[in-house]
Coordinates of C-alpha atoms in Angstrom, one line a residue:
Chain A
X1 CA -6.7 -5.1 19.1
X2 CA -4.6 -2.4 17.2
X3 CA -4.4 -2.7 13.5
X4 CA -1.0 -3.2 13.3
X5 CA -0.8 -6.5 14.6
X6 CA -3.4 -8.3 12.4
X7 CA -0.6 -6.7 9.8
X8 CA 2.3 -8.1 11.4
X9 CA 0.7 -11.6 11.7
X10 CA 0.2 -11.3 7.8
X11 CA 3.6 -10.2 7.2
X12 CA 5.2 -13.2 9.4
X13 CA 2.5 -16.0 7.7
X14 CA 3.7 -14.3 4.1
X15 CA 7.3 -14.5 5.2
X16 CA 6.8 -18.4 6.2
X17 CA 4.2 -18.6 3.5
X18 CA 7.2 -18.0 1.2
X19 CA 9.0 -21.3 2.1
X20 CA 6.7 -23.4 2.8
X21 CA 4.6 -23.0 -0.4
X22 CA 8.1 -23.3 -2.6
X23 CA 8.3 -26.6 -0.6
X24 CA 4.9 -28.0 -1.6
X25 CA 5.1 -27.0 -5.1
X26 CA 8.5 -28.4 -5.0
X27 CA 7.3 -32.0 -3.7
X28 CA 4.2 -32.0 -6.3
X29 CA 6.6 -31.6 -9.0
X30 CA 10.4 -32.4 -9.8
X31 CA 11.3 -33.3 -6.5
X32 CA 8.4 -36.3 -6.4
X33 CA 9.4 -37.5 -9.9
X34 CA 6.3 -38.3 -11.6
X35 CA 3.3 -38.6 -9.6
X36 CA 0.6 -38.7 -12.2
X37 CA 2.6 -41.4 -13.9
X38 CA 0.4 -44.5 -14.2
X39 CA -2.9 -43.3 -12.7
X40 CA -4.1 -42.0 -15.9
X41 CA -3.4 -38.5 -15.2
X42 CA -5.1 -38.1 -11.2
X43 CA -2.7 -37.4 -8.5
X44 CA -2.4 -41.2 -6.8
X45 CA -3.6 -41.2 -3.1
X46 CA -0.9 -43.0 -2.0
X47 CA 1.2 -40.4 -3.3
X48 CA -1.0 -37.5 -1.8
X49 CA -1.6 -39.4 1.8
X50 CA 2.1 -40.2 2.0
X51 CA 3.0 -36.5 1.3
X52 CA 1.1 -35.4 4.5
X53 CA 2.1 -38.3 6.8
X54 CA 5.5 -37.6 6.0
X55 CA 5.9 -34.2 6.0
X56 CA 3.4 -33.1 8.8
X57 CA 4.4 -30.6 10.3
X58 CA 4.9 -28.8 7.4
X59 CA 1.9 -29.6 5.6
X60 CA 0.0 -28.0 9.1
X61 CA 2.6 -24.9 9.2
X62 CA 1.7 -24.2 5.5
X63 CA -2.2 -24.5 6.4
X64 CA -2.3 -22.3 9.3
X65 CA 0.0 -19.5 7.4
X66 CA -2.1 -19.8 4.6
X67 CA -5.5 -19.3 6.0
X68 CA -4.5 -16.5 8.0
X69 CA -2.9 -14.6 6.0
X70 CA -5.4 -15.0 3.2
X71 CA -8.2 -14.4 4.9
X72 CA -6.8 -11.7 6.6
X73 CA -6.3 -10.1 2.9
X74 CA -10.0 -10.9 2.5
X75 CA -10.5 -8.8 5.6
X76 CA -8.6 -6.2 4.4
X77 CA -10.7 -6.5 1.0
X78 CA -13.8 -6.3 2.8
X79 CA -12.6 -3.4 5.2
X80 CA -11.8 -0.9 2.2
X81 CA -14.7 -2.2 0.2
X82 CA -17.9 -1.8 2.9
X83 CA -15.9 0.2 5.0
X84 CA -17.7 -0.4 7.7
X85 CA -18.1 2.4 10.7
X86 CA -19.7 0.6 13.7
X87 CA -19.9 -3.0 11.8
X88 CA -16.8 -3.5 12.0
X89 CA -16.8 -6.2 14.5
X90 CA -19.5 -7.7 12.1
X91 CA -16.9 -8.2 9.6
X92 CA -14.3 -9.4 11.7
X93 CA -16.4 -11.7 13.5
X94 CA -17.5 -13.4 10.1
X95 CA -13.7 -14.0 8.9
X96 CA -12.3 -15.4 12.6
X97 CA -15.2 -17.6 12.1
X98 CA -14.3 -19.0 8.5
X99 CA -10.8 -18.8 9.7
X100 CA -11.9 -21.1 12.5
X101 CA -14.0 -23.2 9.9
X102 CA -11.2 -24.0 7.6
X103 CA -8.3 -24.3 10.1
X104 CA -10.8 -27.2 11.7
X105 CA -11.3 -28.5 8.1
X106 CA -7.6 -28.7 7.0
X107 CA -6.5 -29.9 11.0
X108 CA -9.1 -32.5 10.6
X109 CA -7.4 -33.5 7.6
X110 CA -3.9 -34.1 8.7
X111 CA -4.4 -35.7 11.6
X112 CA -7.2 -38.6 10.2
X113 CA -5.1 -39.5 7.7
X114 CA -1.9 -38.7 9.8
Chain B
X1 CA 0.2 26.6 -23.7
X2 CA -1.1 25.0 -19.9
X3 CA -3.9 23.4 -20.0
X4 CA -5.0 26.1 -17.7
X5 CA -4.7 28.5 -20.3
X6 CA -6.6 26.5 -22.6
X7 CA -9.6 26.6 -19.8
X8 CA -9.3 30.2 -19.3
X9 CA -9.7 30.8 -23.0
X10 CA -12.7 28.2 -23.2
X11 CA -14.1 30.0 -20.6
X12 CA -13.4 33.7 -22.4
X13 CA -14.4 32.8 -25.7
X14 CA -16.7 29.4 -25.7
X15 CA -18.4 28.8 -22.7
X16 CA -18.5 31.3 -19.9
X17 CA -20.9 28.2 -17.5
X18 CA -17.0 26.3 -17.3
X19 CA -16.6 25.8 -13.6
X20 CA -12.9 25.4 -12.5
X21 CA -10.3 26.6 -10.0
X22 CA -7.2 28.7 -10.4
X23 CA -5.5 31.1 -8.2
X24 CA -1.6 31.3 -8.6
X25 CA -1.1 30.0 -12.1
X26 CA 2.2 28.6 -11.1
X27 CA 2.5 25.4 -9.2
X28 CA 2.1 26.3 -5.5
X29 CA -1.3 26.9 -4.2
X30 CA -2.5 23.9 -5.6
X31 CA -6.2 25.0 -6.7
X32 CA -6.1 23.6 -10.1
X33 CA -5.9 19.7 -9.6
X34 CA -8.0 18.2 -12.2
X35 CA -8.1 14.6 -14.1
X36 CA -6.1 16.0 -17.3
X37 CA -6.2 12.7 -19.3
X38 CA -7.0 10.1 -17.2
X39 CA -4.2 11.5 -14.8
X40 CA -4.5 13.7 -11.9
X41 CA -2.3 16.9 -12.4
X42 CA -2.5 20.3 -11.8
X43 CA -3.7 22.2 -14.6
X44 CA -1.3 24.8 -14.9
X45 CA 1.8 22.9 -14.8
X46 CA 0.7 20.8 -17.8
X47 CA 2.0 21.6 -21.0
X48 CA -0.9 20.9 -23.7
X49 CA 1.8 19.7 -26.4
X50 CA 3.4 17.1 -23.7
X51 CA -0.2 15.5 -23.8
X52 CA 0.0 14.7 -27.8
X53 CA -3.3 14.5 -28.4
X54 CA -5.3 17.0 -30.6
X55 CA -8.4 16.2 -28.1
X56 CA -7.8 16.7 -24.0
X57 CA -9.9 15.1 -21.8
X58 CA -10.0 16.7 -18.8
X59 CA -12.4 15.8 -15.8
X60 CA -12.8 16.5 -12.5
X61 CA -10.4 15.0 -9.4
X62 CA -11.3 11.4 -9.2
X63 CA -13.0 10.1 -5.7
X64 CA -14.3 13.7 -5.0
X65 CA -17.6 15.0 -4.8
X66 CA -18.5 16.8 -8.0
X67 CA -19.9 20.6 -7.3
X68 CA -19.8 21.7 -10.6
X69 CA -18.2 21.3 -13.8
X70 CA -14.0 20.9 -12.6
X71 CA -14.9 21.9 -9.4
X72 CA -14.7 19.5 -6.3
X73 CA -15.6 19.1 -3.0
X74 CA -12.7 19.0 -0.7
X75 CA -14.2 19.2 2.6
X76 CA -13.4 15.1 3.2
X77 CA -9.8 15.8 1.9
X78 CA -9.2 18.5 4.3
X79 CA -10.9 17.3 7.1
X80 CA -8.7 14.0 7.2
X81 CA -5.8 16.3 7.0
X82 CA -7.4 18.0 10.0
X83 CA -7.8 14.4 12.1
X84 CA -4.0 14.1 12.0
X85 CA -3.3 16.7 14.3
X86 CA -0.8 18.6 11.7
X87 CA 0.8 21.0 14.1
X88 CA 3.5 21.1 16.4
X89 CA 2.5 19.3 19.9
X90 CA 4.2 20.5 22.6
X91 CA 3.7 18.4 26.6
X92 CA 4.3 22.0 27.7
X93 CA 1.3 23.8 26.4
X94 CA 2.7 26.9 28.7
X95 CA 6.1 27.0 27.0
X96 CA 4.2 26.4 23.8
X97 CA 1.5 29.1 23.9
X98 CA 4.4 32.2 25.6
X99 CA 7.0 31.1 23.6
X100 CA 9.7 33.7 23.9
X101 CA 12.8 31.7 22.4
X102 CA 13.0 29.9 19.0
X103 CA 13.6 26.0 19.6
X104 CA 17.1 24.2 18.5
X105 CA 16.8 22.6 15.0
X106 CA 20.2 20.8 13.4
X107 CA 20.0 21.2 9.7
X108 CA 20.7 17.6 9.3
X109 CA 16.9 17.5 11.6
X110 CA 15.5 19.6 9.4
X111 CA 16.2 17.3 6.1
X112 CA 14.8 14.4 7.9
X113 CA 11.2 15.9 7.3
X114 CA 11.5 19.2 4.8
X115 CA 10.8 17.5 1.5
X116 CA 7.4 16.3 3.5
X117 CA 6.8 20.1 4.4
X118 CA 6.4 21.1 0.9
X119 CA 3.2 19.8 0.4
X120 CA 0.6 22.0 -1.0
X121 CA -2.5 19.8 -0.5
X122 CA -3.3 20.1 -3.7
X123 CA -5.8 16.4 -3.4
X124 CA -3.8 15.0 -6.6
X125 CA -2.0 12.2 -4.2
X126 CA -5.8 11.7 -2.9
X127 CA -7.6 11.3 -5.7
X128 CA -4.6 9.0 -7.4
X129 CA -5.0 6.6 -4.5
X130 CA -6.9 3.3 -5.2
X131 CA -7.7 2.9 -1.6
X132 CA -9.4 6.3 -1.6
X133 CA -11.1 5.1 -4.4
X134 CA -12.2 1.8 -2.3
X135 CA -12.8 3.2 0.9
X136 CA -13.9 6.8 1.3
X137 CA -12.8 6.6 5.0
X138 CA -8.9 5.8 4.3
X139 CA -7.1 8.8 6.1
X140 CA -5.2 9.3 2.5
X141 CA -1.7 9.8 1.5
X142 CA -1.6 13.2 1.9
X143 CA -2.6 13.4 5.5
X144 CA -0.1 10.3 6.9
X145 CA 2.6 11.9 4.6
X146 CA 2.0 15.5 6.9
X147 CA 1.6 13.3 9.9
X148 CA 4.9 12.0 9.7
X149 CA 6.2 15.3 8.9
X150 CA 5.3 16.3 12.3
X151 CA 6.7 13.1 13.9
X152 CA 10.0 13.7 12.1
X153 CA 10.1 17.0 13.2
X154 CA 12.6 17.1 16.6
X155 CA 10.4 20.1 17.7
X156 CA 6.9 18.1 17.8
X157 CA 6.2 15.6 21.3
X158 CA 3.2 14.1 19.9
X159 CA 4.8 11.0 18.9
X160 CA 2.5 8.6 20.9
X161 CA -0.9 10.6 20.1
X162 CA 0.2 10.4 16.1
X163 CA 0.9 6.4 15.9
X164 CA -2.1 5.8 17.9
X165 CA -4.5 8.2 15.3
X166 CA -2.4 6.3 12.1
X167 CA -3.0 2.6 13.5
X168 CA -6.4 2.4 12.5
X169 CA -8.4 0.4 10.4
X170 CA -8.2 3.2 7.7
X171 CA -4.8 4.5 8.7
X172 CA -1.3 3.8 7.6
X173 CA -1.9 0.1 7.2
X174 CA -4.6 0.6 4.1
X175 CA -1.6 1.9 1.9
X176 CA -0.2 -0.7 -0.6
X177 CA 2.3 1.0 -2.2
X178 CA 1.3 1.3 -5.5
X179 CA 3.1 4.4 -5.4
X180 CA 0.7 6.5 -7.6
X181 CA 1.0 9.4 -4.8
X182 CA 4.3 10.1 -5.5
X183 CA 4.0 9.7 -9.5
X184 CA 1.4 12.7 -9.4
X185 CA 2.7 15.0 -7.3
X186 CA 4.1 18.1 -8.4
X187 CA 6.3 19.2 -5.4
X188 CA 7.6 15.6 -5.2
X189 CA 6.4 15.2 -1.9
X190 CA 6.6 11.8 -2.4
X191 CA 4.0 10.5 0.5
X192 CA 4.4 6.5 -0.2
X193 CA 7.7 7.2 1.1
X194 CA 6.6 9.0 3.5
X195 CA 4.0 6.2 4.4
X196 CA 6.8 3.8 4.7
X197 CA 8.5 5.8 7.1
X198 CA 5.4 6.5 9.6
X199 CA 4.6 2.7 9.2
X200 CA 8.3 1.7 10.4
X201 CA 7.5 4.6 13.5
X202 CA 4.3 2.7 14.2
X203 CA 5.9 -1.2 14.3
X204 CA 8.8 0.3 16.5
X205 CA 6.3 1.6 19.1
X206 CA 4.3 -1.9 19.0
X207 CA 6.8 -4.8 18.6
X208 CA 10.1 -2.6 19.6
X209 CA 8.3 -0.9 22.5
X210 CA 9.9 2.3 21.8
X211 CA 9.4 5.5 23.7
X212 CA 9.0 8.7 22.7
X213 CA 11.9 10.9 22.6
X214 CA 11.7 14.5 24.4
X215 CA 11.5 16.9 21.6
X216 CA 14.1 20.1 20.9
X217 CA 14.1 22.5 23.8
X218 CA 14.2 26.3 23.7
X219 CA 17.7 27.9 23.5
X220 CA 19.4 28.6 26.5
X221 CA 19.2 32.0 27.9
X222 CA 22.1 33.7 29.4
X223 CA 21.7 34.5 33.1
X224 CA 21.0 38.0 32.0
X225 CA 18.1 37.1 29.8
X226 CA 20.0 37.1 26.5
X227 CA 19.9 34.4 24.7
X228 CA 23.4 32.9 25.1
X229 CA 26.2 33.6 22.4
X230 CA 26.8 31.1 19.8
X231 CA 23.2 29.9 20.1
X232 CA 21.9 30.8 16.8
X233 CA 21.9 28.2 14.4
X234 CA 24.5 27.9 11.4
X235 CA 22.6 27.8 7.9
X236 CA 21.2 25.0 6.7
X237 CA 23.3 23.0 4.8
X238 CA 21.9 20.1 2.7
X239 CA 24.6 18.2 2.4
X240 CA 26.1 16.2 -0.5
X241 CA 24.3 13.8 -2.4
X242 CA 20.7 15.0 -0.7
X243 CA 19.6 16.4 -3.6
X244 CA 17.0 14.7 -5.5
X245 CA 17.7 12.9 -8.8
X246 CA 21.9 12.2 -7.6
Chain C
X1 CA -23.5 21.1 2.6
X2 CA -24.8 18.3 0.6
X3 CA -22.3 15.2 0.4
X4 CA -22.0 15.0 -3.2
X5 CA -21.5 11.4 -4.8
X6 CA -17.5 11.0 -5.5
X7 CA -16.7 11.5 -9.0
X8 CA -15.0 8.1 -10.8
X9 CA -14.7 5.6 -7.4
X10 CA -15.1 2.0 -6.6
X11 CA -13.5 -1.0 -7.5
X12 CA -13.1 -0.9 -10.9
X13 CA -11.1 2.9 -10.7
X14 CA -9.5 1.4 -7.5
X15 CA -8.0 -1.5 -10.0
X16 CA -7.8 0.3 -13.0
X17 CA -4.1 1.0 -13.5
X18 CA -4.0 2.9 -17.4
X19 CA -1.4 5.7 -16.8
X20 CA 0.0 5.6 -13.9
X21 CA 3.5 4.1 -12.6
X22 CA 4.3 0.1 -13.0
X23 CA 3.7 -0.2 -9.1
X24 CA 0.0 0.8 -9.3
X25 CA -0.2 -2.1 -12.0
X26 CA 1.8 -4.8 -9.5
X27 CA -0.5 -3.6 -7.2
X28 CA -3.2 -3.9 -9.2
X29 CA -2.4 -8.0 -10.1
X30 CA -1.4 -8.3 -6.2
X31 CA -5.0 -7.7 -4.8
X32 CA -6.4 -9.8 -8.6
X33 CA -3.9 -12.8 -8.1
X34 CA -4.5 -12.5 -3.5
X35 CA -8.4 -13.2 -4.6
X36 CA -7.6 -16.0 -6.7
X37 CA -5.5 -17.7 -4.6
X38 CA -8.1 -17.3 -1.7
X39 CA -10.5 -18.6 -4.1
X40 CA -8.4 -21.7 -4.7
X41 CA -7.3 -22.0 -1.2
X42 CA -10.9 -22.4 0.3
X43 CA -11.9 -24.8 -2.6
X44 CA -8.3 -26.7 -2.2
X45 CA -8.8 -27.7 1.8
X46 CA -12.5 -28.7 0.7
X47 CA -10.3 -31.2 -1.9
X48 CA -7.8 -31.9 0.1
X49 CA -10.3 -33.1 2.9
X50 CA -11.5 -35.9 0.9
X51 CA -8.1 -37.8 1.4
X52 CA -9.3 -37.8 4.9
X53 CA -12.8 -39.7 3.6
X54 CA -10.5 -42.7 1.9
X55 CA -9.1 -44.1 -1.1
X56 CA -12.5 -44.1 -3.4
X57 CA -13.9 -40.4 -2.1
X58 CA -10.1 -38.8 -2.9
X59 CA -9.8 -40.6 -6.9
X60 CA -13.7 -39.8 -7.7
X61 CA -12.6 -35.9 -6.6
X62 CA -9.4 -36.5 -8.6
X63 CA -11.6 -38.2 -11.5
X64 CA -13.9 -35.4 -11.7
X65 CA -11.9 -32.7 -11.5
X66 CA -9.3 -34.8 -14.2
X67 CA -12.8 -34.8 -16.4
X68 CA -12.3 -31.0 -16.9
X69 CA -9.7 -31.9 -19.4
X70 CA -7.7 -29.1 -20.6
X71 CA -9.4 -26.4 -18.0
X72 CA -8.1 -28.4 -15.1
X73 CA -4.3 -27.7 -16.2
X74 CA -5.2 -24.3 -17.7
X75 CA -6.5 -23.3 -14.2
X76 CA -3.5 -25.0 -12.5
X77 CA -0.9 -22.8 -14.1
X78 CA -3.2 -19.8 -13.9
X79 CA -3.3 -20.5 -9.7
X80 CA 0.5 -21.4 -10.0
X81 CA 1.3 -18.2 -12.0
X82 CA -1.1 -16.1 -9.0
X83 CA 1.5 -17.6 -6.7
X84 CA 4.6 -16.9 -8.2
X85 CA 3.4 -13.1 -8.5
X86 CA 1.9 -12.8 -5.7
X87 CA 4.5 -14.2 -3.2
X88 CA 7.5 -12.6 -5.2
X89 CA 6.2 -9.0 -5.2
X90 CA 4.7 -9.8 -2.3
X91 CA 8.1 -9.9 -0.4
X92 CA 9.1 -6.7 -2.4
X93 CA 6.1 -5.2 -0.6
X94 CA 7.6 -6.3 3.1
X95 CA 10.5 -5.0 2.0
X96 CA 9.2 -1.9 1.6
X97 CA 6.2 -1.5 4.5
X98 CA 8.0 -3.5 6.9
X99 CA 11.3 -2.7 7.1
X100 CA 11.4 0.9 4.3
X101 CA 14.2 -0.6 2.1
X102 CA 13.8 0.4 -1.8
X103 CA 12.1 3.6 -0.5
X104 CA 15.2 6.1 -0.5
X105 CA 16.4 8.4 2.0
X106 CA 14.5 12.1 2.8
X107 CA 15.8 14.8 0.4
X108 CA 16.2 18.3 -0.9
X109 CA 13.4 17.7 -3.9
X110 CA 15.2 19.9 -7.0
X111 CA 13.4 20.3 -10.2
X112 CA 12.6 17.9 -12.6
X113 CA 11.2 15.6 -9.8
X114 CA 11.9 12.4 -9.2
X115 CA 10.1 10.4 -6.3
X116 CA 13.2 8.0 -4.8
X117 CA 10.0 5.7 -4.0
X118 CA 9.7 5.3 -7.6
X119 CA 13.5 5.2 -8.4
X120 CA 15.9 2.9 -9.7
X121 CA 15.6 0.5 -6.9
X122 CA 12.5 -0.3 -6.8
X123 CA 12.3 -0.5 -10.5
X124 CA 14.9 -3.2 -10.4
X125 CA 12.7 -4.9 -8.2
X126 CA 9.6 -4.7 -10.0
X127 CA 11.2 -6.1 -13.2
X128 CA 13.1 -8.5 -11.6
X129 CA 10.8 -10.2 -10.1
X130 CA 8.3 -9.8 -13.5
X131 CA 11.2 -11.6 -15.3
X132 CA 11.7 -14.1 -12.3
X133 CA 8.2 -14.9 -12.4
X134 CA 7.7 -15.0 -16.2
X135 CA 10.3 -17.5 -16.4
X136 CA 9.3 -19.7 -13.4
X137 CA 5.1 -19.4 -15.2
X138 CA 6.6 -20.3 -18.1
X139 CA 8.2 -23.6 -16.7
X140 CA 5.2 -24.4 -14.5
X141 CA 3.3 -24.4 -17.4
X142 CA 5.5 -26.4 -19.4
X143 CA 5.6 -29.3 -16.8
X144 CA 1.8 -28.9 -16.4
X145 CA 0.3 -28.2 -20.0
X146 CA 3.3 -31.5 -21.4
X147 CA 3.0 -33.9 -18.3
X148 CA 6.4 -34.5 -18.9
X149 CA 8.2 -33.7 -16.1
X150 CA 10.1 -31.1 -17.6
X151 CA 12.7 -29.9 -15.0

């Protein structure tokens, strides 16, 4: 697969990255009121479970963006740091697979308490 | 004073062991490129009172191999320059190699890549870049700024060949614009631009699916052989507003 | 020829952004704030997965890290200041890679020099979005550090 679009997926998860994140900080703050009011400070997990029943989809748009295009940067990281000349499929091997790991993790998530 | 004069007289009167390289003394072969406090420049375009500093530190070219003294190894610089294939690509090699007309350039053609020709591969825009400091195998600024002077040039055909050698792992797409190429060099070049504009060539070949465009062909002759009347091109005529700093 | 060692390389010269131009230093806190966000990423869907393991496993994880006291906050508004830097300069950088806008147009270069990369464009979006962010830190660490709520 060409360089290019690894890139371009990193560009598009950035670009839906941008919204998506603005939304959660958005809902963890002044849109949600105040959710540490009364729980002595913690984040109540009525509060936290309701966010992702609720809001779903987004919650699963903002994992998948996120994980790829940050570990894709940690790709990119690793690429200039080890450059790597016929390991290369070594290194890209080991991120699809913690990309796998964590996209399970997070999907895993969302739908058991979905 | 240049700071190249200042080496010349070390090297006269102190120390006659001081390893560095000069030739022209004036900005354009580019043999002088040194670290001149903590900033790659070329040694005989730097004043020593714009430095302000009784005390000049001067090293050698960062992410170079060291020879001796101020003197690096630019083998890896050149040889990168080399993989880009920086010379005019021609589908017809027969037309290329017993060329016997000069091919039709616009002036407006020609500003689309001239700034880009007057690189003197000097390394500064090398050894300023942080991926070149990262990853020794990054093509460098210098070489993707000369390969898109080639694919901006209406003459060249070697469109396809030039995305496909930039959209490496180490190509085009390990630039991240932290613009330090441009900030160094003294013909103002200006690669990152440059990078910009080879990266824009590469993403319209792979999600645009564009084709490559037939390059300039050779003047017309006249049935006689001569080349046909009118043919030769006006001068070249910048334009307003193209030059730099308006 | 031997390969001589290069001269001044790595990470540290690759990061280290004394004297050059204010992009090298946003790129600089691009790649810094990118591996802190990773960083918190990775250890956020380990978090988040205990709302999947029930009420009591999610407010013991809440409890614990709440028992970090001040640090929790402080490294709250440190992640939400990576963030805001990272994702605002980070759509200057598409701007400019993806689509060449702030870049200026090929010219005549005419002495003294000065790169159109570098020019005023691009230098009003580098301090805009240092202001932008400032401000927005500054607020997300005012509702953070106060608890108040402070909109």
């Amino acid at each position: 697969m060409k360089e290019s679009w690894s890139m371009i997926l990193t560009y598009a998860c950035a670009m839906i990255l941008v919204f998506v994140l603005t939304f959660h900080f958005l809902l963890q703050g002044p849109l949600a009121g105040k959710p540490f009011e009364g729980t002595g400070g913690v984040l109540a997990f009525s509060y936290a479970a309701g966010n992702l029943v609720n809001f779903e989809v987004v919650f699963g748009l903002l994992l998948y963006a996120a994980i790829l295009h940050g570990l894709n940067g940690v790709r990119v990281i690793a690429l200039e740091w080890f450059h790597p000349q016929k390991k290369a499929w070594l290194l890209n091997l080991i991120i699809v697979v913690l990309m796998a790991f964590f996209l399970a993790l997070g999907s895993y998530t969302l739908l058991a308490v979905g | 004073m240049t700071v190249l004069d200042a080496l010349i007289e070390v090297r006269e009167k102190r120390d006659s062991s001081l390893g560095y390289r000069h030739s022209c003394g004036m900005g354009i072969c580019g043999s002088c490129g040194m670290t001149i406090e903590g900033v790659p420049r070329l040694a005989c375009q730097t004043q020593v009172s714009i430095l302000k500093t009784d005390v000049i530190r001067v090293e050698p070219l960062h992410s170079m191999g060291v020879m001796r003294d101020l003197v690096v190894d630019i083998a890896p610089f050149m040889a990168m320059h080399k993989s880009v294939k920086p010379y005019i690509i021609r589908r017809d090699v027969d037309e290329r190699d017993h060329a016997d007309r000069e091919y039709r350039v616009l002036s407006e053609e020609v500003r689309r890549f001239l700034q880009f020709d007057y690189c003197i591969m000097c390394g500064l825009c090398y050894s300023a870049c942080p991926t070149v400091a990262l990853d020794p195998a990054y093509i460098g600024p210098q070489a993707i700024a000369q390969s898109y002077r080639y694919m901006a040039d209406p003459r060249d055909e070697g469109w396809d060949q030039r995305i496909d050698l930039l959209d490496t792992s180490h190509g085009v797409w390990r630039c991240h614009v932290a613009g330090a190429c441009s900030f160094v060099c003294p013909k103002d070049v200006d690669p990152a631009k440059a990078i910009q504009m080879a990266r824009k060539e590469v993403l319209k070949k792979r999600l645009l699916r564009r084709k490559a465009k037939v390059g300039a062909q050779p003047v017309p002759l006249l049935s006689s052989g001569v080349v046909k009347q009118g043919a030769k091109p006006p001068p070249f005529d910048f334009g307003e507003g193209s030059v730099s700093g308006k | 020829m031997k390969k001589e060692p290069r001269y001044k390389s790595g990470l540290i010269s690759s990061l280290n952004p004394f004297g050059y131009n204010v992009e090298r230093w946003s790129y600089a806190l691009h790649r810094v704030t990118g591996v802190v966000l990773i960083g918190y990423l990775m250890a956020h869907i380990f978090e988040t997965f205990e709302l999947s393991m029930g009420n009591t496993a999610w407010t013991s994880t809440m409890n614990a890290l709440h028992s970090l006291g001040p640090l929790e906050l402080v490294g709250l508004w440190i992640v939400a200041g990576s963030a805001l830097y990272h994702g605002a300069n980070g759509i200057r950088l598409i701007l400019n890679e993806m689509f060449g806008k702030l870049m200026g147009r090929p010219i005549l270069p005419v002495y003294p020099y000065s790169p159109t990369s570098l020019g005023r464009n691009q230098r009003i979006a580098v301090w805009t979005i240092t202001g932008v962010v400032l401000v927005l830190w500054v607020w997300a660490g005012l509702y953070l550090l106060t608890g108040l709520g402070v909109v």
